[in-house]
mmCIF file of C-alpha atoms and ligand atoms in Angstrom:
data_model
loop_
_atom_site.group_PDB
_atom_site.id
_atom_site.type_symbol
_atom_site.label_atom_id
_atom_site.label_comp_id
_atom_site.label_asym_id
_atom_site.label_seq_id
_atom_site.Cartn_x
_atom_site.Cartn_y
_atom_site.Cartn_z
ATOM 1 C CA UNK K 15 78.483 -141.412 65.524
ATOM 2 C CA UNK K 16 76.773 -143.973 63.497
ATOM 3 C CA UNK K 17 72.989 -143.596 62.890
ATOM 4 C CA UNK K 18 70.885 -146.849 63.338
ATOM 5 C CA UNK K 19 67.007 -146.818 62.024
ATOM 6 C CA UNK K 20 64.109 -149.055 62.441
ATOM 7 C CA UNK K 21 64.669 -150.053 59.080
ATOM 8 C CA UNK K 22 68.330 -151.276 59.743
ATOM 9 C CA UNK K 23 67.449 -152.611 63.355
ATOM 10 C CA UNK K 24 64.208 -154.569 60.973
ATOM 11 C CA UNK K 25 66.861 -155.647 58.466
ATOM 12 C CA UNK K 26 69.277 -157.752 61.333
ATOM 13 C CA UNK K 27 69.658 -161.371 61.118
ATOM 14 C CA UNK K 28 67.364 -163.026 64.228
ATOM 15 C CA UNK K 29 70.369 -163.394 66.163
ATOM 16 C CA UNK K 30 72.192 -160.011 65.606
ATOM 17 C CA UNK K 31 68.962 -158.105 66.540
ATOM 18 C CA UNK K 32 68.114 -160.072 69.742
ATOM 19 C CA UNK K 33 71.745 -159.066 71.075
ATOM 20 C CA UNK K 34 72.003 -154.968 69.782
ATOM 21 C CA UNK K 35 68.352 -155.046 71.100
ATOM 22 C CA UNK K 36 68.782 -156.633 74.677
ATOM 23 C CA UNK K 37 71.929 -154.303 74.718
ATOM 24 C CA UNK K 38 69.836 -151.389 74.426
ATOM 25 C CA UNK K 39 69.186 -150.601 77.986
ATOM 26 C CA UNK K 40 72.834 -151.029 79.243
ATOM 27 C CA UNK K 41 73.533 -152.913 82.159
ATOM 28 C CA UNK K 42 71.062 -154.895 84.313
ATOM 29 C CA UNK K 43 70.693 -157.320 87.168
ATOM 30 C CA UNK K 44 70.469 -160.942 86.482
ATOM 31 C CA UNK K 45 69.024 -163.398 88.951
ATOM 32 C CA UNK K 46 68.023 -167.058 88.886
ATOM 33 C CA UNK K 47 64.265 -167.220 88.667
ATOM 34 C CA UNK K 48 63.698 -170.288 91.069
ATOM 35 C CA UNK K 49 59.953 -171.981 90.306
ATOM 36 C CA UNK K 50 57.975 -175.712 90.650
ATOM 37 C CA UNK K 51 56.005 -177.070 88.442
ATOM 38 C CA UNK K 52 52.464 -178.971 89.731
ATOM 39 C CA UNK K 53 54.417 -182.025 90.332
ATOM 40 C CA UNK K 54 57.003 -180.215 92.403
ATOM 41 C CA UNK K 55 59.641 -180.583 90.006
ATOM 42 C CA UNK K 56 61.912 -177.089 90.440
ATOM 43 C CA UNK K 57 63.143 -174.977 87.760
ATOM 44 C CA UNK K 58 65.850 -172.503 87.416
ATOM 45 C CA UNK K 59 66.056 -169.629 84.586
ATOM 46 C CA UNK K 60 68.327 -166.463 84.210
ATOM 47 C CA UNK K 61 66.079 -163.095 83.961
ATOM 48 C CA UNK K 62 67.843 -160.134 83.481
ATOM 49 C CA UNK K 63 65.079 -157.784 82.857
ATOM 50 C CA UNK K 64 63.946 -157.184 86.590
ATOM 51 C CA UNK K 65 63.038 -153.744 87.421
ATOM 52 C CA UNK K 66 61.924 -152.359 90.671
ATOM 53 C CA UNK K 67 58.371 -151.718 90.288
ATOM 54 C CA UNK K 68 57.670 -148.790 93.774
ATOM 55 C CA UNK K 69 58.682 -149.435 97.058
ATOM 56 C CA UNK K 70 54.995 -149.225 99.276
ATOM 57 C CA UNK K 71 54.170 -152.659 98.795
ATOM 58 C CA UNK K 72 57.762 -153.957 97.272
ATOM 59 C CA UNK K 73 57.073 -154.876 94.150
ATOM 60 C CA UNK K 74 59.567 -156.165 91.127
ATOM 61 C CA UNK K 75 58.448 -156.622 87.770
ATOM 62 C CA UNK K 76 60.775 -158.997 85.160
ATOM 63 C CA UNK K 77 59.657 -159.740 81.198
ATOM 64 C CA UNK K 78 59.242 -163.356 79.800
ATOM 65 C CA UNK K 79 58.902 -163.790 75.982
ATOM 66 C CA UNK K 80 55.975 -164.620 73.941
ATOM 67 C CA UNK K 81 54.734 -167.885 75.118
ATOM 68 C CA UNK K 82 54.933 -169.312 71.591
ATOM 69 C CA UNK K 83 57.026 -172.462 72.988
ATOM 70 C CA UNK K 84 57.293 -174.243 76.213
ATOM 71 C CA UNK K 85 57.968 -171.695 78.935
ATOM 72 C CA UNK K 86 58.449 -173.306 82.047
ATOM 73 C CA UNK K 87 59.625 -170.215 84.595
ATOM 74 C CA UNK K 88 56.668 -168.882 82.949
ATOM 75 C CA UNK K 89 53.886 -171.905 83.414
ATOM 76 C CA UNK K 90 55.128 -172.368 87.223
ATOM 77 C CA UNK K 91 54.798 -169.159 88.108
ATOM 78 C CA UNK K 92 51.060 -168.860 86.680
ATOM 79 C CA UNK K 93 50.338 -172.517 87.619
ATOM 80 C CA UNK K 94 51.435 -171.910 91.638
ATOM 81 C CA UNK K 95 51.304 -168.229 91.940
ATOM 82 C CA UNK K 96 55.051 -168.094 93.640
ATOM 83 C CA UNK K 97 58.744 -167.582 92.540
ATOM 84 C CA UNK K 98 61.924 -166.574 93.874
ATOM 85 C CA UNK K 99 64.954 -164.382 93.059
ATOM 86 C CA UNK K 100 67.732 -165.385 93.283
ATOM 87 C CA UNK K 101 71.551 -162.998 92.587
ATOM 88 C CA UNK K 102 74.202 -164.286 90.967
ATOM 89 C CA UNK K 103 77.754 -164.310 91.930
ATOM 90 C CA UNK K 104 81.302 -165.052 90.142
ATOM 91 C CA UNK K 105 81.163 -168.585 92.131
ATOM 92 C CA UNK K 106 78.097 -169.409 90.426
ATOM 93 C CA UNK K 107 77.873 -167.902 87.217
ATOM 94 C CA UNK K 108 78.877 -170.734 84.780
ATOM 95 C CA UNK K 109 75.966 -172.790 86.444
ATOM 96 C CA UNK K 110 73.541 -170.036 86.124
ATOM 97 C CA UNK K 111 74.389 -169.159 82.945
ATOM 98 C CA UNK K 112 73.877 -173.034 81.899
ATOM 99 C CA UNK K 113 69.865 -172.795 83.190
ATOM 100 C CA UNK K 114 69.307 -170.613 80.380
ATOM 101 C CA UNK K 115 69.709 -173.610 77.932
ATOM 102 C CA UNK K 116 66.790 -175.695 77.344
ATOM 103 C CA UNK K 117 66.483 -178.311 79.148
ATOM 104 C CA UNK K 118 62.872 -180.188 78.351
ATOM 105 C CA UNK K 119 60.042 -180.706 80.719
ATOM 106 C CA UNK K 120 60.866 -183.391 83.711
ATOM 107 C CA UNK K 121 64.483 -181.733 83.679
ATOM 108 C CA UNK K 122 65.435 -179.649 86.996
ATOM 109 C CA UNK K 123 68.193 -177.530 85.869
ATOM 110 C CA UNK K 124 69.349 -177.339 89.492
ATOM 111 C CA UNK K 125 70.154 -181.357 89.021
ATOM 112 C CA UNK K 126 71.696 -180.060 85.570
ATOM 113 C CA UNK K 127 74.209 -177.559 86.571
ATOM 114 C CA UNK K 128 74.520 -178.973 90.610
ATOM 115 C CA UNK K 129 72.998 -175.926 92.092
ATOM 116 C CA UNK K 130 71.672 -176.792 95.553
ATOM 117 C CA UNK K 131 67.709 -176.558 96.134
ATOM 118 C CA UNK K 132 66.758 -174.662 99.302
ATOM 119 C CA UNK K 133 62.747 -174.714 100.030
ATOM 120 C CA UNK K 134 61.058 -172.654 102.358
ATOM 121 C CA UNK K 135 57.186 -172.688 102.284
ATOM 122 C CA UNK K 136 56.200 -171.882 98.681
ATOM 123 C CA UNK K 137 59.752 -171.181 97.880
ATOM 124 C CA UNK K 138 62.498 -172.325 96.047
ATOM 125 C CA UNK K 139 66.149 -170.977 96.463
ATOM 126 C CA UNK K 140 69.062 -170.998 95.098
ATOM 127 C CA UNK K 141 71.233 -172.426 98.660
ATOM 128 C CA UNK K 142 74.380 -170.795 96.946
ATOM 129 C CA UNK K 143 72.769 -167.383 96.461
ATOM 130 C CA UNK K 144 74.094 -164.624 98.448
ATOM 131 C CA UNK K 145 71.361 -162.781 98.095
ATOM 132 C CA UNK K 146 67.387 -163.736 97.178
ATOM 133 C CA UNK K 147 64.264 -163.360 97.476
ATOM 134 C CA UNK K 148 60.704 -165.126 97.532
ATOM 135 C CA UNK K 149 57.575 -163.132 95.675
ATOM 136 C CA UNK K 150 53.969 -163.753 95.329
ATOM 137 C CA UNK K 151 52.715 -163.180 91.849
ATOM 138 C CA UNK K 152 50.330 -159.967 92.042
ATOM 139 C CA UNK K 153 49.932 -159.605 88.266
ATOM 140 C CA UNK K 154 50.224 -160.129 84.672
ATOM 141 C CA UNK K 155 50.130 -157.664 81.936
ATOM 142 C CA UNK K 156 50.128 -158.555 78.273
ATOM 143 C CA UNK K 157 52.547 -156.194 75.849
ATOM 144 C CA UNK K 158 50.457 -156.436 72.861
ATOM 145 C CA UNK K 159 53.026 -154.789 70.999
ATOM 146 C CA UNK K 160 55.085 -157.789 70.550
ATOM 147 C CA UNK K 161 53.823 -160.845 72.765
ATOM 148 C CA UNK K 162 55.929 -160.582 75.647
ATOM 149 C CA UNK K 163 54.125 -160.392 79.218
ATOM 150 C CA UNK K 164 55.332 -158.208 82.216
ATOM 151 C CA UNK K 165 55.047 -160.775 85.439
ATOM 152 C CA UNK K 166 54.538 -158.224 88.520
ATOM 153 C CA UNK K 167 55.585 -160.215 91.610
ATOM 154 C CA UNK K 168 54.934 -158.802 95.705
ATOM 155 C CA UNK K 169 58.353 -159.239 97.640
ATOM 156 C CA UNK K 170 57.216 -161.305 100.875
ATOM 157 C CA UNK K 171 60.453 -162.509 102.185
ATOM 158 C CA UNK K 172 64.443 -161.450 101.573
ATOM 159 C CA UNK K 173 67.314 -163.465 102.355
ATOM 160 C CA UNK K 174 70.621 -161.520 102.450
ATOM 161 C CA UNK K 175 74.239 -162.084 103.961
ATOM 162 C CA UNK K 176 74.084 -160.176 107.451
ATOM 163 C CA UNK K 177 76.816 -157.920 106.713
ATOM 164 C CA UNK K 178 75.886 -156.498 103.711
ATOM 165 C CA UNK K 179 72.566 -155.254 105.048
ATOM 166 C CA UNK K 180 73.261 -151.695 106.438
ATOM 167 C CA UNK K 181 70.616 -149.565 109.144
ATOM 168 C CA UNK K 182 69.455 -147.173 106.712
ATOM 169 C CA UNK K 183 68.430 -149.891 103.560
ATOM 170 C CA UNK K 184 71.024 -149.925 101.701
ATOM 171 C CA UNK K 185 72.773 -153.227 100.570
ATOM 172 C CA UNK K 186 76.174 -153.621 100.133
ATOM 173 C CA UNK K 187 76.206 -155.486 96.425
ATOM 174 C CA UNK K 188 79.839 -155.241 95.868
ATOM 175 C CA UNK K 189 80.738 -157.028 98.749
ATOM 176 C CA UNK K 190 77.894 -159.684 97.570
ATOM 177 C CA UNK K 191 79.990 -159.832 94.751
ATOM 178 C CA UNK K 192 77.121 -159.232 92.581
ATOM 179 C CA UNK K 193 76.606 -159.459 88.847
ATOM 180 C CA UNK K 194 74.986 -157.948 86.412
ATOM 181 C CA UNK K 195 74.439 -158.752 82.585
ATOM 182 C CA UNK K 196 74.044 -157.242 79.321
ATOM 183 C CA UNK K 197 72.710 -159.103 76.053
ATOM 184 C CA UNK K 198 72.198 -162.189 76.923
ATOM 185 C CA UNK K 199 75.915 -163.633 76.916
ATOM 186 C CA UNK K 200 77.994 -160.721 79.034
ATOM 187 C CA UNK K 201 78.782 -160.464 82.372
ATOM 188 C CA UNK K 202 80.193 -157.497 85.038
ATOM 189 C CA UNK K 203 80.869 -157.334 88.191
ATOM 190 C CA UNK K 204 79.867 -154.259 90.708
ATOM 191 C CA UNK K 205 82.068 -151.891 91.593
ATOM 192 C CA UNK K 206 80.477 -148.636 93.706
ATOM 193 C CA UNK K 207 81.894 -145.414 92.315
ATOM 194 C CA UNK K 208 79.872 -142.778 94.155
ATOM 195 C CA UNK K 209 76.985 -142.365 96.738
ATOM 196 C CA UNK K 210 75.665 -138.757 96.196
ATOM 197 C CA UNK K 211 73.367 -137.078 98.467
ATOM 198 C CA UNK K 212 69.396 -136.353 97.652
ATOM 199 C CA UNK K 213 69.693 -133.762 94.639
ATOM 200 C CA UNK K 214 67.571 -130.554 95.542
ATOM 201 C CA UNK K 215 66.864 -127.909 93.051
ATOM 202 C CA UNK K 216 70.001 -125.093 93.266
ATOM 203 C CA UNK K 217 70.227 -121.547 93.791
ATOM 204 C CA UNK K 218 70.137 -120.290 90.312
HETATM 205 C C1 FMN V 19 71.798 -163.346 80.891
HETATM 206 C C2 FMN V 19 70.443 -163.856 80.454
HETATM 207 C C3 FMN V 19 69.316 -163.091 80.709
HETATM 208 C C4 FMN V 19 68.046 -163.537 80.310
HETATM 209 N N1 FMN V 19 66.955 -162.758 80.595
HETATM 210 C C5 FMN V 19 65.713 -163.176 80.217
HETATM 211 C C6 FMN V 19 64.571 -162.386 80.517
HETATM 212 O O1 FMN V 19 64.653 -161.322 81.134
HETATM 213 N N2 FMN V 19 63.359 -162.861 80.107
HETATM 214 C C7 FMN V 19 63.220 -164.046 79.442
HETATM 215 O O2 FMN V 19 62.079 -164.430 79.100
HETATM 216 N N3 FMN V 19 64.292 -164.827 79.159
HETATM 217 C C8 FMN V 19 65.524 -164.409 79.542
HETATM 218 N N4 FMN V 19 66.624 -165.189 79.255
HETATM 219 C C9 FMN V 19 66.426 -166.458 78.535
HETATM 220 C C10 FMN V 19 65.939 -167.583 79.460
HETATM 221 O O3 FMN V 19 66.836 -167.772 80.548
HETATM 222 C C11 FMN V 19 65.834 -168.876 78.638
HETATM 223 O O4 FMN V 19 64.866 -168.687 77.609
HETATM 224 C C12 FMN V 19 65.485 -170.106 79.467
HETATM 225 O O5 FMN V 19 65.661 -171.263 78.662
HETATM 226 C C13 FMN V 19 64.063 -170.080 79.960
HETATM 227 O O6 FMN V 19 63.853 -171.277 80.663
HETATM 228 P P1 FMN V 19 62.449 -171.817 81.144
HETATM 229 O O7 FMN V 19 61.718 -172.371 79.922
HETATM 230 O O8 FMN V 19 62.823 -172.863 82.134
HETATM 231 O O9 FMN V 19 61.713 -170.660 81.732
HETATM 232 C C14 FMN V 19 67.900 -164.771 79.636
HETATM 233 C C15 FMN V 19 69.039 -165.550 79.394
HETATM 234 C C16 FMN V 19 70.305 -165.097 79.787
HETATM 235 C C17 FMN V 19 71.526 -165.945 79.508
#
């Protein structure tokens, strides 16, 4: 086992430390943020650090970076209060992965990459998305510690294939085809290996 210390994850080249570091927490969704900007123009970024945030309201919590340059999934979402979720699958991952270049201001990415723009109310979707969903922002917390921000968002509508939706909540991900990320350059797909039952203290 090889020991790794602050002082030799301080000592990494930019680029090596942004990838052991986003590797840290193992494997995590990825979705296509979906946003417009005050002149309507939509925007498209990969997130991959959305994490379920309590069920009673639904809320989901993702991280931007510092705002140091341009952000736009960051700027819409302040600027009109709504964004959208949107899951990738292995038919669209090349063109999601290509909306996390950057593309300048007056640039949709969904023109970029061919994605297909599906509005509803505040909302922008992903059309090819198997599985999204449209949030209100709720909240915004600062993380002094290094300049990134935690964007809290309430879930106010889901859009899901009908057969992957089962009676008791759960949702059938593998059969989305769903994929999930690590770093910011690695993809896997979802395979279900167990479903175990409520874990209760035993009988010692
Ligand atoms: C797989 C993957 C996951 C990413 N996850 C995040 C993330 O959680 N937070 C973030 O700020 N940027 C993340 N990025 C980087 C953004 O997608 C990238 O900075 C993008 O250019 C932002 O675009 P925007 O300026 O339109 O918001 C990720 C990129 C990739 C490829």
């Amino acid at each position: 086992m090889k020991s790794i210390t602050l002082d030799d994850i301080q000592a990494m080249e930019k680029l090596v430390r942004v990838q052991f570091a986003s590797s840290l927490p193992g494997v995590k969704p990825v979705c296509l943020v979906g946003t417009e900007n005050e002149d309507g123009l939509s925007n498209l970024a990969p997130f991959s650090s959305v994490v379920h945030l309590g069920s009673n309201p639904a809320l989901l919590g993702m991280v931007t970076r510092p705002d140091t340059v341009e952000r736009h999934t960051l700027s819409n979402i302040i600027q009109s209060g709504h964004y959208t979720l949107n899951h990738l699958h292995r038919g669209i991952l090349e063109q999601g992965h290509q909306c996390s270049a950057r593309y300048p201001h007056g640039v949709s990415e969904f023109e970029a990459t061919g994605l297909t723009e599906a509005r509803e109310g505040p909302f922008v979707f992903v059309a090819e998305s198997r599985f999204r969903m449209g949030l209100k922002l709720v909240d915004r917390l600062p993380i002094e510690a290094n300049g990134t921000q935690l964007i809290i968002g309430a879930v106010q509508l889901v859009q899901v294939a009908e057969a992957a939706l089962s009676e008791n909540g759960s949702i059938d991900l593998p059969g989305l085809g769903l994929i999930s990320s690590t770093a910011l350059d690695t993809y896997f797909e979802s395979v279900e290996m167990a479903r175990l039952p409520y874990a209760k203290p035993k009988e010692m």
